[in-house]
Amino acid sequence: MVSEADIHLADGRTLHAYDTRADGIASSQDTSGSPIAVFWHHGSPNIGSPPDPLFAAAEANGLRWVSYDRPGYGGSSPHDGRTVASAAADVAAVAEALGIGRFAVLGHSGGGPHALACAALLPERVIAAVSVSAPAPLDADGLDWFAGWSPGIAAENRAAAGGRAALEAHWAEAEPEDMSAFFTEADLAALGGSWSWLAGVVDQAMQQGSEGFLEDTLAGVQPWGFRPDAIGVPVLIMHGARDKMVPYAHAEWLAARCPAAVLRAVPDAGHITVLDSAPEALAWLAARVRA
């Protein structure tokens, strides 16, 4: 069961939050023995609904999914000019509203950097972090950032580096790229099968407009607002070795710069099928949050 609620922030924005805790989203404080909260940081474009295909694995590991629509998606207010680092304050606000003290974070794709932001900027609250299939920052030293992207995604990110107007103009003129340019055959099969849930949340995100995706894309190519080497908590960097959406070199760069990071390459996995290994990531998290 997933409970939902709108959380109203001091700056006037609203964040739409989700919680799989059995006794509902309005509960006050976690009690001893309660499932540990794991904040799900969704990809781009998605809404924040927690990952239904991983509910059983989370329950088996004594974990509870908590999440929210990032600004501009779903029921959350836009936040023009937000950075990746902005996620930390939003997550802290959701945690406060739900009475959650310490927690873990897990992000996939565009959500990965946001999970890392929480690990870097909320060290007193984040116990451990998992980043799956995430890009490195555009200013990553020593990384040929654009190498390995599909032509369409590379062009989109180059346009985003020029700001909102440049990205909007690019989107207005760009021809759609065939999905085979950034998904493997196995990825495409998973989107129509075991991970059809993910295709559904992408559809919902885009049906509600492009503001969230636009803000995400702009934030991804601006300075993140924190340095990965500032992360002191345990981090698992998981990436498919055959990922065509985000090049594997980005995972290597992130893992080399997060002091307590472990890099897990998933052989033969792409951007979607890497999530078949997410239960292992949840077991890794459970071992650390209960240490």
Short mmCIF file of C-alpha atoms in Angstrom, two decimals:
data_model
loop_
_atom_site.label_atom_id
_atom_site.label_comp_id
_atom_site.label_asym_id
_atom_site.label_seq_id
_atom_site.Cartn_x
_atom_site.Cartn_y
_atom_site.Cartn_z
CA MET A 1 0.00 0.00 0.00
CA VAL A 2 1.26 3.47 -0.88
CA SER A 3 0.01 6.50 1.03
CA GLU A 4 0.31 9.97 -0.51
CA ALA A 5 0.28 13.49 0.91
CA ASP A 6 1.10 17.04 -0.06
CA ILE A 7 3.80 18.70 2.06
CA HIS A 8 3.74 22.49 2.13
CA LEU A 9 7.13 24.21 2.42
CA ALA A 10 8.01 27.55 4.00
CA ASP A 11 8.85 29.02 0.58
CA GLY A 12 5.30 28.39 -0.63
CA ARG A 13 6.07 25.30 -2.71
CA THR A 14 4.34 21.94 -2.36
CA LEU A 15 6.01 18.54 -2.54
CA HIS A 16 3.88 15.50 -3.27
CA ALA A 17 5.19 12.61 -1.16
CA TYR A 18 4.70 8.84 -1.05
CA ASP A 19 5.19 6.35 1.77
CA THR A 20 4.84 2.56 1.91
CA ARG A 21 4.77 2.42 5.70
CA ALA A 22 1.87 0.17 6.69
CA ASP A 23 0.31 2.62 9.15
CA GLY A 24 0.22 5.49 6.67
CA ILE A 25 1.98 8.66 5.69
CA ALA A 26 0.70 10.76 8.58
CA SER A 27 2.54 8.77 11.27
CA SER A 28 4.73 10.82 13.61
CA GLN A 29 7.94 9.09 14.65
CA ASP A 30 9.50 5.78 13.70
CA THR A 31 9.57 3.31 16.56
CA SER A 32 12.19 0.73 17.35
CA GLY A 33 11.99 -2.18 14.95
CA SER A 34 10.10 -0.24 12.30
CA PRO A 35 11.24 -0.59 8.69
CA ILE A 36 14.10 1.76 7.82
CA ALA A 37 13.11 4.44 5.30
CA VAL A 38 14.80 4.46 1.91
CA PHE A 39 14.18 7.59 -0.15
CA TRP A 40 13.64 6.69 -3.80
CA HIS A 41 15.01 9.34 -6.19
CA HIS A 42 13.25 8.82 -9.50
CA GLY A 43 14.70 9.13 -12.96
CA SER A 44 14.14 11.82 -15.57
CA PRO A 45 11.36 12.07 -16.60
CA ASN A 46 9.35 10.16 -13.97
CA ILE A 47 6.95 10.91 -11.19
CA GLY A 48 8.05 9.94 -7.71
CA SER A 49 5.83 6.92 -7.13
CA PRO A 50 8.10 4.35 -5.42
CA PRO A 51 9.25 1.33 -7.45
CA ASP A 52 6.48 -1.25 -7.28
CA PRO A 53 8.66 -4.07 -8.71
CA LEU A 54 10.99 -3.67 -5.70
CA PHE A 55 8.37 -3.64 -2.93
CA ALA A 56 8.87 -7.31 -2.07
CA ALA A 57 12.66 -6.99 -1.96
CA ALA A 58 12.41 -3.93 0.28
CA GLU A 59 10.05 -5.68 2.67
CA ALA A 60 12.29 -8.74 2.78
CA ASN A 61 15.17 -6.49 3.85
CA GLY A 62 13.19 -4.56 6.46
CA LEU A 63 13.07 -1.39 4.36
CA ARG A 64 10.28 1.11 3.69
CA TRP A 65 10.03 3.17 0.53
CA VAL A 66 9.56 6.93 0.85
CA SER A 67 9.67 9.26 -2.13
CA TYR A 68 8.40 12.47 -3.67
CA ASP A 69 7.82 14.05 -7.05
CA ARG A 70 10.80 16.28 -7.77
CA PRO A 71 9.79 19.91 -8.44
CA GLY A 72 7.76 20.35 -11.60
CA TYR A 73 6.69 16.69 -11.76
CA GLY A 74 3.35 15.27 -10.69
CA GLY A 75 1.94 17.07 -7.67
CA SER A 76 5.09 19.04 -6.78
CA SER A 77 5.44 22.76 -7.48
CA PRO A 78 8.04 23.93 -10.02
CA HIS A 79 11.32 25.25 -8.67
CA ASP A 80 12.96 27.20 -11.47
CA GLY A 81 16.72 27.46 -11.03
CA ARG A 82 17.03 24.47 -8.74
CA THR A 83 20.31 22.58 -8.62
CA VAL A 84 21.01 18.93 -7.91
CA ALA A 85 21.93 20.02 -4.38
CA SER A 86 18.42 21.44 -3.90
CA ALA A 87 17.17 17.88 -3.43
CA ALA A 88 18.79 17.69 0.00
CA ALA A 89 16.62 20.44 1.49
CA ASP A 90 13.50 18.99 -0.12
CA VAL A 91 14.22 15.51 1.22
CA ALA A 92 14.92 16.94 4.67
CA ALA A 93 11.53 18.68 4.55
CA VAL A 94 9.75 15.46 3.57
CA ALA A 95 11.58 13.55 6.31
CA GLU A 96 10.59 16.16 8.90
CA ALA A 97 6.95 16.05 7.81
CA LEU A 98 6.88 12.26 8.06
CA GLY A 99 8.76 12.10 11.35
CA ILE A 100 11.73 10.27 9.85
CA GLY A 101 15.09 10.71 11.56
CA ARG A 102 17.80 8.81 9.72
CA PHE A 103 17.33 7.09 6.39
CA ALA A 104 19.04 5.68 3.30
CA VAL A 105 18.77 6.94 -0.27
CA LEU A 106 18.61 5.18 -3.64
CA GLY A 107 18.46 6.92 -7.00
CA HIS A 108 18.21 5.63 -10.55
CA SER A 109 19.43 7.46 -13.66
CA GLY A 110 18.70 11.19 -13.25
CA GLY A 111 17.81 10.45 -9.64
CA GLY A 112 21.29 9.14 -8.85
CA PRO A 113 22.95 12.56 -8.50
CA HIS A 114 20.08 13.69 -6.26
CA ALA A 115 20.65 10.70 -3.98
CA LEU A 116 24.35 11.59 -3.83
CA ALA A 117 23.43 15.19 -2.97
CA CYS A 118 21.57 13.95 0.09
CA ALA A 119 24.54 11.79 1.10
CA ALA A 120 26.90 14.77 0.79
CA LEU A 121 24.72 17.46 2.37
CA LEU A 122 22.75 15.52 5.00
CA PRO A 123 25.52 13.40 6.58
CA GLU A 124 23.84 13.46 9.99
CA ARG A 125 20.71 11.84 8.51
CA VAL A 126 21.77 9.71 5.54
CA ILE A 127 23.12 6.32 6.61
CA ALA A 128 24.12 5.00 3.18
CA ALA A 129 23.43 5.72 -0.49
CA VAL A 130 22.99 3.81 -3.74
CA SER A 131 23.35 5.46 -7.14
CA VAL A 132 22.26 3.38 -10.13
CA SER A 133 23.01 4.29 -13.77
CA ALA A 134 23.76 7.91 -12.90
CA PRO A 135 25.69 10.51 -14.88
CA ALA A 136 28.70 12.36 -13.48
CA PRO A 137 28.70 16.17 -13.25
CA LEU A 138 29.38 18.01 -16.49
CA ASP A 139 32.49 19.63 -14.99
CA ALA A 140 33.97 16.23 -14.08
CA ASP A 141 37.74 16.58 -14.31
CA GLY A 142 39.42 13.98 -16.49
CA LEU A 143 36.16 12.65 -17.96
CA ASP A 144 35.19 13.07 -21.62
CA TRP A 145 31.63 13.74 -20.50
CA PHE A 146 29.89 13.55 -23.90
CA ALA A 147 31.72 10.44 -25.13
CA GLY A 148 29.38 7.47 -25.49
CA TRP A 149 26.04 9.29 -25.35
CA SER A 150 23.57 8.84 -28.20
CA PRO A 151 23.64 11.80 -30.62
CA GLY A 152 20.20 12.96 -29.52
CA ILE A 153 20.92 12.95 -25.81
CA ALA A 154 24.31 14.59 -26.35
CA ALA A 155 22.64 17.37 -28.35
CA GLU A 156 19.99 17.82 -25.66
CA ASN A 157 22.59 18.20 -22.93
CA ARG A 158 24.69 20.60 -25.01
CA ALA A 159 21.59 22.73 -25.50
CA ALA A 160 20.78 22.58 -21.78
CA ALA A 161 24.23 23.94 -20.98
CA GLY A 162 23.08 27.12 -22.73
CA GLY A 163 20.13 27.59 -20.38
CA ARG A 164 16.34 27.29 -20.35
CA ALA A 165 15.65 29.16 -23.58
CA ALA A 166 18.27 27.18 -25.50
CA LEU A 167 16.87 23.86 -24.26
CA GLU A 168 13.30 24.83 -25.07
CA ALA A 169 14.36 25.88 -28.57
CA HIS A 170 16.19 22.59 -29.05
CA TRP A 171 13.17 20.57 -27.98
CA ALA A 172 10.95 22.56 -30.34
CA GLU A 173 13.14 21.62 -33.32
CA ALA A 174 14.65 18.23 -32.47
CA GLU A 175 13.43 15.06 -34.14
CA PRO A 176 12.63 12.18 -31.76
CA GLU A 177 15.46 9.66 -31.49
CA ASP A 178 14.71 5.97 -31.90
CA MET A 179 14.66 4.28 -28.49
CA SER A 180 17.17 1.69 -29.70
CA ALA A 181 19.77 4.48 -29.66
CA PHE A 182 19.82 4.48 -25.85
CA PHE A 183 18.17 1.21 -24.77
CA THR A 184 19.42 -2.31 -25.42
CA GLU A 185 17.04 -4.92 -26.81
CA ALA A 186 16.78 -6.37 -23.31
CA ASP A 187 15.95 -2.92 -21.92
CA LEU A 188 13.13 -2.52 -24.42
CA ALA A 189 11.78 -5.96 -23.56
CA ALA A 190 11.91 -5.10 -19.85
CA LEU A 191 9.98 -1.86 -20.41
CA GLY A 192 7.24 -3.96 -21.98
CA GLY A 193 7.44 -6.66 -19.33
CA SER A 194 9.07 -6.86 -15.90
CA TRP A 195 9.71 -3.10 -15.78
CA SER A 196 6.52 -1.90 -17.49
CA TRP A 197 5.88 -0.02 -14.24
CA LEU A 198 8.76 2.28 -15.19
CA ALA A 199 7.32 2.99 -18.61
CA GLY A 200 4.08 3.92 -16.85
CA VAL A 201 5.63 6.54 -14.57
CA VAL A 202 7.49 8.05 -17.52
CA ASP A 203 4.20 8.38 -19.39
CA GLN A 204 2.55 10.02 -16.37
CA ALA A 205 5.44 12.47 -15.99
CA MET A 206 5.23 13.67 -19.58
CA GLN A 207 1.42 13.84 -19.60
CA GLN A 208 1.68 16.46 -16.89
CA GLY A 209 3.97 18.72 -18.90
CA SER A 210 7.71 19.10 -19.43
CA GLU A 211 8.61 21.50 -16.59
CA GLY A 212 10.01 18.83 -14.29
CA PHE A 213 12.06 17.27 -17.07
CA LEU A 214 13.29 20.70 -18.14
CA GLU A 215 14.38 21.59 -14.60
CA ASP A 216 16.07 18.19 -14.19
CA THR A 217 17.94 18.52 -17.48
CA LEU A 218 19.14 22.03 -16.68
CA ALA A 219 20.23 21.03 -13.16
CA GLY A 220 22.16 18.06 -14.53
CA VAL A 221 24.48 20.20 -16.66
CA GLN A 222 25.02 22.99 -14.12
CA PRO A 223 27.40 22.74 -11.14
CA TRP A 224 25.77 20.27 -8.78
CA GLY A 225 26.29 22.34 -5.63
CA PHE A 226 28.41 19.73 -3.85
CA ARG A 227 31.50 17.64 -4.52
CA PRO A 228 31.28 13.83 -4.63
CA ASP A 229 34.50 13.67 -2.61
CA ALA A 230 32.60 15.34 0.25
CA ILE A 231 30.48 12.20 0.72
CA GLY A 232 31.57 10.39 3.84
CA VAL A 233 28.84 7.75 4.15
CA PRO A 234 28.99 4.35 2.42
CA VAL A 235 28.01 4.55 -1.25
CA LEU A 236 27.25 1.83 -3.78
CA ILE A 237 27.66 2.88 -7.42
CA MET A 238 25.82 0.35 -9.60
CA HIS A 239 25.86 0.56 -13.40
CA GLY A 240 25.09 -1.72 -16.31
CA ALA A 241 28.19 -2.57 -18.31
CA ARG A 242 26.15 -2.25 -21.54
CA ASP A 243 24.30 0.93 -20.63
CA LYS A 244 23.59 2.93 -23.81
CA MET A 245 21.79 5.78 -22.00
CA VAL A 246 24.52 6.85 -19.53
CA PRO A 247 28.06 5.69 -20.39
CA TYR A 248 29.69 3.33 -17.87
CA ALA A 249 32.70 5.68 -17.63
CA HIS A 250 30.49 8.01 -15.57
CA ALA A 251 30.11 5.33 -12.90
CA GLU A 252 33.84 4.79 -12.82
CA TRP A 253 34.43 8.52 -12.35
CA LEU A 254 31.90 8.78 -9.51
CA ALA A 255 33.20 5.70 -7.72
CA ALA A 256 36.78 6.97 -7.92
CA ARG A 257 35.80 10.24 -6.22
CA CYS A 258 33.42 9.10 -3.50
CA PRO A 259 35.76 8.15 -0.64
CA ALA A 260 33.62 5.30 0.72
CA ALA A 261 32.24 4.08 -2.61
CA VAL A 262 31.99 0.55 -3.96
CA LEU A 263 31.59 0.13 -7.73
CA ARG A 264 29.34 -2.70 -8.92
CA ALA A 265 29.34 -3.28 -12.66
CA VAL A 266 26.42 -5.46 -13.76
CA PRO A 267 27.57 -7.55 -16.74
CA ASP A 268 25.37 -7.44 -19.85
CA ALA A 269 22.90 -5.03 -18.19
CA GLY A 270 21.62 -1.87 -19.82
CA HIS A 271 19.99 1.23 -18.38
CA ILE A 272 16.78 -0.58 -17.41
CA THR A 273 17.85 -4.19 -16.90
CA VAL A 274 20.41 -3.04 -14.31
CA LEU A 275 17.38 -2.66 -12.03
CA ASP A 276 17.02 -6.44 -11.99
CA SER A 277 20.04 -6.30 -9.66
CA ALA A 278 18.45 -3.69 -7.39
CA PRO A 279 17.47 -6.32 -4.77
CA GLU A 280 21.21 -6.81 -4.21
CA ALA A 281 21.53 -3.06 -3.65
CA LEU A 282 18.71 -3.19 -1.11
CA ALA A 283 20.43 -6.02 0.74
CA TRP A 284 23.63 -3.94 0.72
CA LEU A 285 21.72 -0.98 2.16
CA ALA A 286 20.02 -3.12 4.82
CA ALA A 287 23.39 -4.42 5.99
CA ARG A 288 24.63 -0.89 6.51
CA VAL A 289 21.59 0.75 8.02
CA ARG A 290 21.37 -1.98 10.63
CA ALA A 291 25.11 -2.18 11.35
#
